[in-house]
Amino acid sequence: MSSCPWANIKLPDPVRLDDIISEEIAKDLKAKEMKEFYHQSDVQQGEAGAFTNEFLVSNDIPVNSAKSSSDEKIESDAEIAHILQMQFNKEYDNLLAKREQKINGTSKVSISFDKYKISRQCDDDEFENDRCEVEDPQDRKDWDRFDSTLREVNSIPGRGWKETEKGKIVTKHDLVNNGRLNTLKLMEQFPPEFPTGDGEDIDMKLSNRTFNTLKKHANKEHIRRYRIQDKREQATTEFAVDQVTSHILYQLLLNQVIKTYNGTISVGKEAVVMHAVTNQDWVDTQEMLPKECAIKIFKSTLTEYKNRDKFIKDDHRFKDKYNNCKPTSSKALNAWAEKEMANLIRLKRAGLRCPDVVRLKKHVLVLSFIGQNNIAAPKLKDAVLDDADYVNAYEQIVDGMKLMYNKARLIHADLSEYNILWHEHMCYFIDVSQSVEPVHKNAFKFLYDDCKHITNFFSKKQIVPNILTTDELFNSIVGRSFTEMMDLERIRESTKIKPHSMNRADNQYYGFEANWERAKQKRKENTPNTNATEINELIDSSD
């Protein structure tokens, strides 16, 4: 016995080296060690057995999977390592499950970590074989028809053909496989907004011609979709706040001309009108700003009013500014806004009631507000009037048309109940951007249409007595009938010197007044009702 502070250790019996090398002695030593081990473990047999069963049950390990002896002792180290590995796998899988639950939360779209988990649901027989059967990717079930199609197409070698088991030759140009492959491309490669339908549940086959047609159409629609979006961003939209307009409105704020913007008042075919409050602290020696303003922003690309050519092209005041430009270009838009400003100033000088011009910046026109307390004055069409107001409105409009033609030398060219505001028992003329001078070649046609609109509106009310007819109203404004003015216009066109005869020595030009006197003299000599043939002969003779 040797002395030791912890226990008494029995010294081994002395043996020879030859005996140690002997196999029989080695077996005896092993038997003695196992006997001593079992003797010490018998004391803790109950605790060890209970712990082993509790360990297996708590970790969901099948008891049959661990081979035990009759006294429930596990003798194989491999089985113990297997049990420990299963415990580790379960702890790792539980950690992944908690992390997956934390990331997903209450979201409708969730992710899964199942493919990262180690443990697999294996049967007891598979566990005894110490491995789980691994599925061959070639033997797995297809998710849809496209998997089998891809496998069939990819199985064709590089030479471009293969021979099936039945001896049939299948090439890479096979119609069935190519049709299914086109369907696969249709479902996966086309943009999301293209309605392809569900081609997975049916064996759909698309020919190359059909697929190419669909692809070309999808690309065209995709480009058009983004082109329209860019066009809307660059153009003046329904509320007329594109990038350029926003910059102009912001400049008005920085210059302390406008204090606040209060939104849109109305949306028309050619412009959008917004309400704004001016800065009353703004000091200018030339003018005083009105308390409320109407900001008229002319539409550009998305405008519904594209027939501006006939109003501005032949107007000598803006002819040079409008030449060689598109009706929706920024240059034409600025000329259109400038023309309305010039017409409003001319009407104001003639004494007509219309908005005052405050500012003009490109296609943004700031006018005085016709209304009160952010409420715009109603149009004549929407205004509620009694009988006396209708009579008063009709007289004001007729007097205004006469004053516009004789003093302001303008014709509205779009006068109707939609372009007249009723405010404090007074009529205000608005939207004069298309107004032309009487020298315009279509001026009297425009005036005749204006007379027709006003006469039809008040005739439907059947309130105003003694309403003038369209011809009578035209004659009261101009002083001549519409037929005479058309004849005058034809004579005026015929008396113009042709460019090719400007330098001819025998050219005789009598002028408009001389030809008009000749026409009147001809009428006196002939019958009172001169027909169209005689007028044409007179025009030809004036040439």
Coordinates of C-alpha atoms in Angstrom, one line a residue:
M1 CA 0.0 0.0 0.0
S2 CA 1.3 3.5 -0.9
S3 CA 0.5 6.6 1.1
C4 CA -1.7 9.2 -0.7
P5 CA -3.6 12.2 0.8
W6 CA -6.8 11.2 -1.0
A7 CA -6.9 7.4 -0.9
N8 CA -5.0 4.3 -0.3
I9 CA -3.7 2.9 -3.5
K10 CA -2.8 -0.8 -3.7
L11 CA 0.4 -1.4 -5.5
P12 CA 0.2 -3.8 -8.4
D13 CA 1.8 -7.1 -8.2
P14 CA 5.3 -7.3 -9.8
V15 CA 5.2 -9.1 -13.1
R16 CA 7.7 -9.8 -15.8
L17 CA 7.8 -8.1 -19.2
D18 CA 7.3 -11.4 -21.0
D19 CA 4.1 -11.9 -19.0
I20 CA 2.8 -8.5 -19.9
I21 CA 3.3 -9.1 -23.5
S22 CA 1.5 -12.3 -23.3
E23 CA -2.1 -12.1 -24.7
E24 CA -3.5 -14.3 -22.0
I25 CA -2.3 -12.0 -19.3
A26 CA -3.8 -9.1 -21.1
K27 CA -7.2 -10.7 -21.2
D28 CA -7.0 -11.5 -17.5
L29 CA -6.1 -7.9 -16.7
K30 CA -9.0 -6.6 -18.7
A31 CA -11.4 -9.0 -17.0
K32 CA -10.2 -7.8 -13.6
E33 CA -10.7 -4.1 -14.6
M34 CA -14.2 -4.8 -15.9
K35 CA -15.1 -6.7 -12.7
E36 CA -13.9 -3.8 -10.5
F37 CA -15.8 -1.3 -12.8
Y38 CA -19.1 -3.2 -12.6
H39 CA -18.7 -3.6 -8.8
Q40 CA -18.3 0.2 -8.3
S41 CA -21.2 0.9 -10.7
D42 CA -23.6 -1.5 -8.9
V43 CA -23.9 1.0 -6.1
Q44 CA -25.2 3.7 -8.4
Q45 CA -27.1 1.3 -10.7
G46 CA -30.5 2.7 -9.8
E47 CA -29.5 6.3 -10.3
A48 CA -27.6 5.6 -13.5
G49 CA -30.5 3.7 -15.0
A50 CA -33.0 6.4 -14.1
F51 CA -30.7 9.1 -15.5
T52 CA -30.3 7.2 -18.7
N53 CA -34.0 6.7 -19.3
E54 CA -34.7 10.3 -18.3
F55 CA -32.0 11.5 -20.7
L56 CA -33.4 9.4 -23.6
V57 CA -37.0 10.4 -23.0
S58 CA -36.3 14.2 -22.5
N59 CA -34.3 14.4 -25.7
D60 CA -36.9 12.4 -27.8
I61 CA -34.3 9.7 -28.4
P62 CA -35.9 6.2 -29.0
V63 CA -34.9 3.9 -26.2
N64 CA -34.8 1.0 -28.7
S65 CA -32.2 2.9 -30.7
A66 CA -29.6 2.6 -27.9
K67 CA -28.6 -1.0 -27.4
S68 CA -28.6 -1.8 -23.7
S69 CA -27.6 -4.8 -21.6
S70 CA -29.9 -6.8 -19.3
D71 CA -29.0 -4.5 -16.5
E72 CA -29.6 -1.4 -18.7
K73 CA -25.9 -0.5 -19.2
I74 CA -24.7 1.0 -22.4
E75 CA -21.5 -0.7 -23.3
S76 CA -20.8 0.7 -26.9
D77 CA -19.0 4.1 -27.1
A78 CA -20.4 4.6 -30.6
E79 CA -24.0 4.4 -29.3
I80 CA -23.2 6.9 -26.6
A81 CA -21.7 9.3 -29.1
H82 CA -24.7 8.8 -31.3
I83 CA -27.0 9.8 -28.4
L84 CA -24.9 12.9 -27.6
Q85 CA -24.9 13.9 -31.3
M86 CA -28.7 13.7 -31.4
Q87 CA -28.9 15.9 -28.3
F88 CA -26.7 18.5 -30.0
N89 CA -28.7 18.4 -33.2
K90 CA -31.9 19.0 -31.3
E91 CA -30.5 22.0 -29.4
Y92 CA -29.2 23.5 -32.7
D93 CA -32.5 23.0 -34.4
N94 CA -34.3 24.6 -31.5
L95 CA -32.0 27.6 -31.8
L96 CA -32.8 27.9 -35.5
A97 CA -36.5 27.7 -34.8
K98 CA -36.3 30.5 -32.2
R99 CA -34.4 32.7 -34.7
E100 CA -36.8 31.9 -37.5
Q101 CA -39.8 32.9 -35.2
K102 CA -38.0 36.2 -34.2
I103 CA -37.3 37.2 -37.8
N104 CA -40.8 36.3 -39.1
G105 CA -42.8 37.9 -36.3
T106 CA -46.3 38.7 -37.5
S107 CA -45.4 39.2 -41.1
K108 CA -47.5 37.5 -43.7
V109 CA -44.4 36.6 -45.7
S110 CA -42.2 34.3 -43.7
I111 CA -38.8 32.6 -44.2
S112 CA -37.8 29.1 -43.3
F113 CA -34.5 27.6 -42.0
D114 CA -35.6 24.0 -42.5
K115 CA -32.8 23.2 -45.0
Y116 CA -30.2 24.3 -42.4
K117 CA -31.5 22.0 -39.7
I118 CA -29.3 18.9 -38.9
S119 CA -31.8 16.4 -37.5
R120 CA -33.9 14.4 -39.8
Q121 CA -37.1 12.4 -39.2
C122 CA -35.7 8.9 -39.5
D123 CA -37.3 5.6 -38.6
D124 CA -35.8 3.4 -35.9
D125 CA -34.6 1.0 -38.5
E126 CA -32.8 3.7 -40.4
F127 CA -31.2 5.0 -37.2
E128 CA -29.9 1.5 -36.5
N129 CA -28.2 1.6 -39.8
D130 CA -26.4 4.8 -38.5
R131 CA -27.5 6.9 -41.5
C132 CA -30.6 8.4 -43.1
E133 CA -31.3 7.5 -46.7
V134 CA -30.4 10.4 -49.0
E135 CA -32.8 11.0 -51.9
D136 CA -31.3 11.1 -55.3
P137 CA -32.1 14.4 -57.1
Q138 CA -32.8 12.5 -60.3
D139 CA -35.4 10.4 -58.5
R140 CA -37.3 13.2 -56.7
K141 CA -40.8 14.2 -57.7
D142 CA -41.1 17.2 -60.1
W143 CA -42.6 20.3 -58.7
D144 CA -44.4 21.0 -62.0
R145 CA -44.2 20.2 -65.7
F146 CA -41.3 22.6 -66.2
D147 CA -38.9 20.5 -64.2
S148 CA -39.4 17.5 -66.4
T149 CA -39.2 19.7 -69.5
L150 CA -35.8 21.1 -68.4
R151 CA -34.5 17.7 -67.6
E152 CA -35.6 16.4 -71.0
V153 CA -34.0 19.3 -72.8
N154 CA -30.8 19.2 -70.8
S155 CA -30.4 15.5 -71.4
I156 CA -29.7 16.1 -75.1
P157 CA -25.9 16.1 -75.6
G158 CA -23.9 18.7 -77.4
R159 CA -24.2 16.9 -80.7
G160 CA -27.8 18.0 -80.8
W161 CA -29.7 14.7 -80.8
K162 CA -30.2 11.6 -78.7
E163 CA -31.8 8.2 -79.1
T164 CA -34.5 7.1 -76.8
E165 CA -35.0 3.6 -75.3
K166 CA -37.5 2.9 -78.0
G167 CA -35.0 3.8 -80.7
K168 CA -36.6 7.2 -81.6
I169 CA -34.3 10.1 -82.5
V170 CA -35.0 13.3 -80.6
T171 CA -33.2 16.5 -81.7
K172 CA -32.8 19.9 -80.0
H173 CA -35.4 21.2 -82.5
D174 CA -38.1 18.9 -81.3
L175 CA -41.5 20.8 -81.6
V176 CA -42.9 19.4 -78.3
N177 CA -39.9 20.2 -76.2
N178 CA -39.4 23.7 -77.7
G179 CA -43.1 24.5 -77.2
R180 CA -42.9 23.6 -73.5
L181 CA -39.6 25.5 -73.2
N182 CA -41.2 28.6 -74.7
T183 CA -44.0 28.3 -72.2
L184 CA -41.4 28.1 -69.4
K185 CA -39.8 31.3 -70.7
L186 CA -43.2 33.0 -71.0
M187 CA -43.9 32.3 -67.3
E188 CA -40.5 33.2 -65.9
Q189 CA -38.9 35.9 -68.1
F190 CA -41.8 38.1 -69.0
P191 CA -42.4 41.3 -66.9
P192 CA -44.8 41.0 -64.0
E193 CA -47.4 43.4 -65.5
F194 CA -47.8 41.1 -68.5
P195 CA -50.8 38.8 -67.9
T196 CA -49.4 35.4 -68.8
G197 CA -51.9 33.3 -66.9
D198 CA -51.1 29.9 -65.2
G199 CA -49.3 27.6 -67.6
E200 CA -48.1 25.1 -65.0
D201 CA -51.3 23.1 -64.6
I202 CA -51.8 22.6 -68.3
D203 CA -49.4 21.1 -70.9
M204 CA -49.3 24.4 -73.0
K205 CA -47.0 24.5 -76.0
L206 CA -46.1 27.8 -77.7
S207 CA -44.6 27.9 -81.2
N208 CA -41.6 30.0 -81.9
R209 CA -43.6 32.4 -83.9
T210 CA -46.2 32.9 -81.2
F211 CA -43.6 33.3 -78.5
N212 CA -41.7 35.9 -80.5
T213 CA -44.9 37.9 -81.2
L214 CA -45.7 37.9 -77.5
K215 CA -42.2 38.9 -76.5
K216 CA -42.2 41.8 -79.0
H217 CA -45.6 43.0 -77.7
A218 CA -44.5 42.7 -74.1
N219 CA -41.3 44.7 -74.7
K220 CA -43.3 47.4 -76.6
E221 CA -45.9 47.7 -73.8
H222 CA -43.1 47.8 -71.2
I223 CA -41.3 50.6 -73.0
R224 CA -44.6 52.5 -73.6
R225 CA -45.5 52.1 -69.9
Y226 CA -42.2 53.8 -68.8
R227 CA -42.5 56.4 -71.6
I228 CA -45.9 57.5 -70.4
Q229 CA -44.6 57.7 -66.9
D230 CA -41.7 59.9 -67.9
K231 CA -44.0 62.0 -70.1
R232 CA -46.3 62.6 -67.1
E233 CA -43.4 63.6 -65.0
Q234 CA -42.1 66.1 -67.5
A235 CA -45.4 67.4 -68.7
T236 CA -48.0 69.6 -67.0
T237 CA -50.3 67.2 -65.3
E238 CA -53.9 67.7 -64.3
F239 CA -52.9 69.9 -61.4
A240 CA -50.1 71.6 -63.5
V241 CA -47.3 71.0 -61.0
D242 CA -44.4 69.6 -63.0
Q243 CA -40.8 70.4 -62.3
V244 CA -40.6 73.7 -64.3
T245 CA -43.9 74.9 -62.9
S246 CA -42.9 74.1 -59.3
H247 CA -39.7 76.1 -59.8
I248 CA -41.7 79.1 -61.0
L249 CA -44.2 78.9 -58.1
Y250 CA -41.3 78.6 -55.7
Q251 CA -39.6 81.7 -57.2
L252 CA -42.8 83.6 -56.6
L253 CA -42.6 82.6 -52.9
L254 CA -39.0 83.6 -52.6
N255 CA -39.6 87.0 -54.2
Q256 CA -42.3 87.5 -51.6
V257 CA -45.0 88.1 -54.2
I258 CA -47.1 85.1 -53.1
K259 CA -47.6 84.3 -49.4
T260 CA -49.6 81.0 -49.6
Y261 CA -51.1 78.7 -52.2
N262 CA -54.6 77.4 -51.5
G263 CA -55.0 74.7 -54.1
T264 CA -56.9 74.3 -57.4
I265 CA -59.9 76.4 -58.3
S266 CA -60.8 74.9 -61.7
V267 CA -59.3 72.6 -64.4
G268 CA -60.0 73.6 -68.0
K269 CA -59.1 72.3 -71.4
E270 CA -56.2 74.7 -71.8
A271 CA -55.1 75.6 -68.3
V272 CA -55.4 75.0 -64.5
V273 CA -56.3 77.9 -62.2
M274 CA -55.0 78.0 -58.6
H275 CA -55.9 80.3 -55.8
A276 CA -53.1 82.2 -53.9
V277 CA -52.8 84.9 -51.2
T278 CA -50.4 87.7 -52.0
N279 CA -47.9 89.2 -49.5
Q280 CA -49.4 92.6 -48.5
D281 CA -46.1 93.7 -47.0
W282 CA -44.5 93.6 -50.4
V283 CA -43.7 97.2 -51.5
D284 CA -43.6 98.4 -55.1
T285 CA -43.8 102.0 -56.2
Q286 CA -45.5 101.1 -59.4
E287 CA -48.4 98.9 -58.3
M288 CA -50.3 97.4 -55.4
L289 CA -50.9 93.7 -55.2
P290 CA -54.5 92.5 -54.8
K291 CA -55.2 90.5 -51.6
E292 CA -56.1 87.4 -53.5
C293 CA -54.8 86.1 -56.8
A294 CA -55.7 83.5 -59.4
I295 CA -52.6 81.7 -60.9
K296 CA -53.3 80.4 -64.4
I297 CA -51.0 77.7 -65.4
F298 CA -51.2 76.7 -69.1
K299 CA -51.0 73.0 -69.8
S300 CA -48.3 71.7 -72.1
T301 CA -47.9 68.1 -73.3
L302 CA -51.0 66.6 -71.9
T303 CA -53.3 69.5 -73.0
E304 CA -56.6 68.8 -74.6
Y305 CA -56.5 72.1 -76.4
K306 CA -54.3 71.5 -79.4
N307 CA -56.0 73.8 -82.1
R308 CA -54.1 76.9 -81.1
D309 CA -52.7 77.4 -84.6
K310 CA -55.8 79.0 -86.1
F311 CA -55.9 81.6 -83.3
I312 CA -52.3 82.7 -83.1
K313 CA -50.6 81.7 -86.3
D314 CA -52.2 84.5 -88.3
D315 CA -52.0 87.1 -85.5
H316 CA -49.4 89.6 -86.7
R317 CA -48.6 90.5 -83.0
F318 CA -47.2 87.0 -82.2
K319 CA -46.6 85.6 -85.7
D320 CA -42.8 85.8 -85.4
K321 CA -42.8 84.2 -81.9
Y322 CA -44.9 81.3 -83.0
N323 CA -43.4 80.3 -86.3
N324 CA -41.7 77.0 -86.7
C325 CA -42.7 75.6 -83.4
K326 CA -45.0 72.8 -82.3
P327 CA -48.3 73.8 -80.6
T328 CA -47.3 72.0 -77.4
S329 CA -43.7 73.3 -77.2
S330 CA -42.6 75.6 -74.5
K331 CA -42.1 78.4 -76.9
A332 CA -45.7 78.2 -78.2
L333 CA -46.9 77.9 -74.6
N334 CA -45.1 81.0 -73.5
A335 CA -46.4 82.9 -76.6
W336 CA -50.0 81.8 -75.7
A337 CA -49.7 83.1 -72.1
E338 CA -48.1 86.4 -73.4
K339 CA -51.0 86.8 -75.8
E340 CA -53.6 86.5 -73.0
M341 CA -51.7 89.1 -71.0
A342 CA -51.7 91.5 -73.9
N343 CA -55.4 90.9 -74.6
L344 CA -56.4 91.5 -71.0
I345 CA -54.4 94.7 -70.8
R346 CA -56.2 95.9 -74.0
L347 CA -59.6 95.0 -72.6
K348 CA -58.8 96.8 -69.3
R349 CA -57.8 100.0 -71.2
A350 CA -61.0 99.9 -73.2
G351 CA -63.0 99.9 -70.0
L352 CA -64.2 96.2 -69.9
R353 CA -64.5 94.2 -66.7
C354 CA -61.8 91.5 -66.7
P355 CA -59.0 90.3 -64.3
D356 CA -56.0 92.5 -63.8
V357 CA -52.6 91.2 -64.8
V358 CA -50.1 90.9 -61.9
R359 CA -47.2 88.9 -63.1
L360 CA -46.2 86.7 -66.1
K361 CA -43.4 84.1 -65.9
K362 CA -43.2 81.8 -68.9
H363 CA -46.5 79.9 -69.0
V364 CA -47.6 81.0 -65.5
L365 CA -49.9 84.0 -65.4
V366 CA -50.8 85.7 -62.1
L367 CA -54.2 87.5 -62.3
S368 CA -56.4 89.3 -59.8
F369 CA -59.0 87.0 -58.2
I370 CA -62.6 87.4 -59.2
G371 CA -64.4 86.3 -56.0
Q372 CA -64.1 86.8 -52.3
N373 CA -62.7 84.8 -49.3
N374 CA -61.2 82.0 -51.4
I375 CA -64.5 81.4 -53.2
A376 CA -64.4 82.0 -56.9
A377 CA -67.2 83.8 -58.7
P378 CA -69.5 81.3 -60.5
K379 CA -69.7 81.1 -64.2
L380 CA -72.7 82.5 -65.9
K381 CA -73.8 78.9 -66.7
D382 CA -73.8 78.0 -63.0
A383 CA -74.9 81.3 -61.4
V384 CA -78.3 81.6 -59.8
L385 CA -80.0 84.7 -61.3
D386 CA -83.5 86.1 -61.2
D387 CA -85.3 87.6 -64.1
A388 CA -83.9 91.1 -63.6
D389 CA -80.4 89.7 -63.4
Y390 CA -80.7 87.8 -66.6
V391 CA -81.9 91.0 -68.4
N392 CA -79.0 92.9 -66.8
A393 CA -76.5 90.2 -67.8
Y394 CA -77.7 90.1 -71.4
E395 CA -77.4 93.9 -71.7
Q396 CA -73.9 93.9 -70.2
I397 CA -72.7 91.2 -72.5
V398 CA -74.0 92.9 -75.6
D399 CA -72.5 96.2 -74.6
G400 CA -69.2 94.4 -73.8
M401 CA -69.1 92.8 -77.2
K402 CA -69.6 96.1 -78.9
L403 CA -67.0 97.8 -76.7
M404 CA -64.6 94.9 -77.3
Y405 CA -64.9 95.2 -81.1
N406 CA -65.1 99.0 -81.6
K407 CA -62.7 100.2 -78.9
A408 CA -60.4 97.4 -77.9
R409 CA -60.4 96.1 -81.5
L410 CA -60.6 92.5 -80.4
I411 CA -63.0 89.6 -81.0
H412 CA -63.2 87.0 -78.1
A413 CA -63.5 84.0 -80.5
D414 CA -64.7 81.7 -77.6
L415 CA -67.4 83.7 -75.9
S416 CA -70.0 81.7 -74.1
E417 CA -71.6 81.2 -70.7
Y418 CA -68.5 79.2 -69.7
N419 CA -66.1 82.2 -70.2
I420 CA -68.2 84.8 -68.3
L421 CA -68.1 85.2 -64.5
W422 CA -71.0 86.6 -62.5
H423 CA -69.8 88.6 -59.5
E424 CA -71.7 91.3 -57.6
H425 CA -74.3 91.6 -60.4
M426 CA -71.6 92.3 -62.9
C427 CA -70.2 90.2 -65.9
Y428 CA -66.5 89.6 -66.2
F429 CA -64.9 88.4 -69.4
I430 CA -62.2 85.7 -68.9
D431 CA -60.1 83.3 -71.1
V432 CA -59.1 85.8 -73.9
S433 CA -55.9 83.9 -74.9
Q434 CA -57.5 83.0 -78.3
S435 CA -58.9 86.5 -78.9
V436 CA -58.0 87.9 -82.3
E437 CA -58.1 91.3 -84.0
P438 CA -60.7 92.1 -86.8
V439 CA -58.0 91.9 -89.4
H440 CA -57.6 88.2 -88.8
K441 CA -58.8 86.2 -91.8
N442 CA -61.3 84.2 -89.6
A443 CA -62.2 87.0 -87.3
F444 CA -65.8 87.5 -88.4
K445 CA -66.5 83.8 -88.3
F446 CA -65.4 83.8 -84.7
L447 CA -67.6 86.8 -83.9
Y448 CA -70.6 85.1 -85.6
D449 CA -70.0 82.0 -83.5
D450 CA -69.8 84.2 -80.3
C451 CA -73.1 85.8 -81.2
K452 CA -74.7 82.4 -81.8
H453 CA -73.6 81.1 -78.4
I454 CA -74.9 84.2 -76.5
T455 CA -78.2 84.2 -78.4
N456 CA -78.8 80.4 -77.8
F457 CA -78.0 80.7 -74.1
F458 CA -80.5 83.5 -73.3
S459 CA -83.1 82.1 -75.7
K460 CA -83.3 78.9 -73.8
K461 CA -84.0 80.8 -70.6
Q462 CA -87.1 82.5 -72.2
I463 CA -86.8 85.4 -69.7
V464 CA -85.1 88.2 -71.6
P465 CA -87.6 90.1 -73.9
N466 CA -86.7 91.2 -77.3
I467 CA -83.6 89.0 -77.7
L468 CA -81.7 89.8 -80.9
T469 CA -81.1 87.0 -83.4
T470 CA -77.6 86.0 -84.3
D471 CA -77.6 88.1 -87.5
E472 CA -79.2 91.1 -85.7
L473 CA -76.6 90.9 -82.9
F474 CA -73.7 90.6 -85.4
N475 CA -75.1 93.6 -87.3
S476 CA -75.5 95.7 -84.2
I477 CA -71.8 95.1 -83.3
V478 CA -70.1 95.4 -86.7
G479 CA -72.6 97.7 -88.5
R480 CA -72.9 95.3 -91.4
S481 CA -74.4 91.9 -91.9
F482 CA -72.4 88.7 -91.8
T483 CA -72.9 88.1 -95.5
E484 CA -71.5 91.5 -96.4
M485 CA -68.5 90.9 -94.2
M486 CA -67.8 87.6 -95.9
D487 CA -68.0 89.3 -99.2
L488 CA -65.6 92.0 -98.0
E489 CA -63.2 89.3 -96.8
R490 CA -63.2 87.6 -100.2
I491 CA -62.6 91.0 -102.0
R492 CA -59.8 91.8 -99.5
E493 CA -58.1 88.5 -100.2
S494 CA -58.5 89.0 -104.0
T495 CA -57.0 92.5 -103.9
K496 CA -53.8 91.4 -102.3
I497 CA -50.8 91.7 -104.5
K498 CA -49.5 88.3 -105.4
P499 CA -45.8 87.8 -104.7
H500 CA -45.0 86.9 -108.3
S501 CA -46.5 90.2 -109.6
M502 CA -44.9 92.6 -107.1
N503 CA -42.5 94.1 -109.7
R504 CA -44.7 94.1 -112.8
A505 CA -45.0 97.5 -114.5
D506 CA -48.5 96.8 -115.7
N507 CA -49.8 95.9 -112.2
Q508 CA -52.7 98.1 -111.1
Y509 CA -53.6 98.0 -107.4
Y510 CA -56.7 99.9 -106.5
G511 CA -56.7 99.2 -102.7
F512 CA -59.5 97.9 -100.5
E513 CA -61.5 101.1 -100.3
A514 CA -61.5 101.6 -104.1
N515 CA -62.7 98.0 -104.7
W516 CA -65.3 98.3 -102.0
E517 CA -66.7 101.5 -103.7
R518 CA -66.7 99.6 -107.0
A519 CA -68.6 96.8 -105.4
K520 CA -71.2 99.1 -104.1
Q521 CA -71.6 100.9 -107.4
K522 CA -72.0 97.6 -109.1
R523 CA -74.8 96.7 -106.6
K524 CA -76.6 99.9 -107.3
E525 CA -76.4 99.4 -111.1
N526 CA -77.7 95.8 -110.8
T527 CA -80.6 94.3 -109.0
P528 CA -80.6 94.6 -105.2
N529 CA -80.1 90.9 -104.7
T530 CA -76.7 90.3 -106.2
N531 CA -76.1 86.6 -106.5
A532 CA -72.8 84.8 -105.9
T533 CA -72.0 84.6 -109.6
E534 CA -72.0 88.4 -110.0
I535 CA -69.8 88.7 -106.8
N536 CA -67.3 86.3 -108.3
E537 CA -67.3 88.2 -111.6
L538 CA -66.7 91.4 -109.7
I539 CA -63.8 89.8 -107.8
D540 CA -62.3 88.5 -111.0
S541 CA -62.5 91.9 -112.6
S542 CA -60.7 93.5 -109.6
D543 CA -57.7 91.3 -110.3

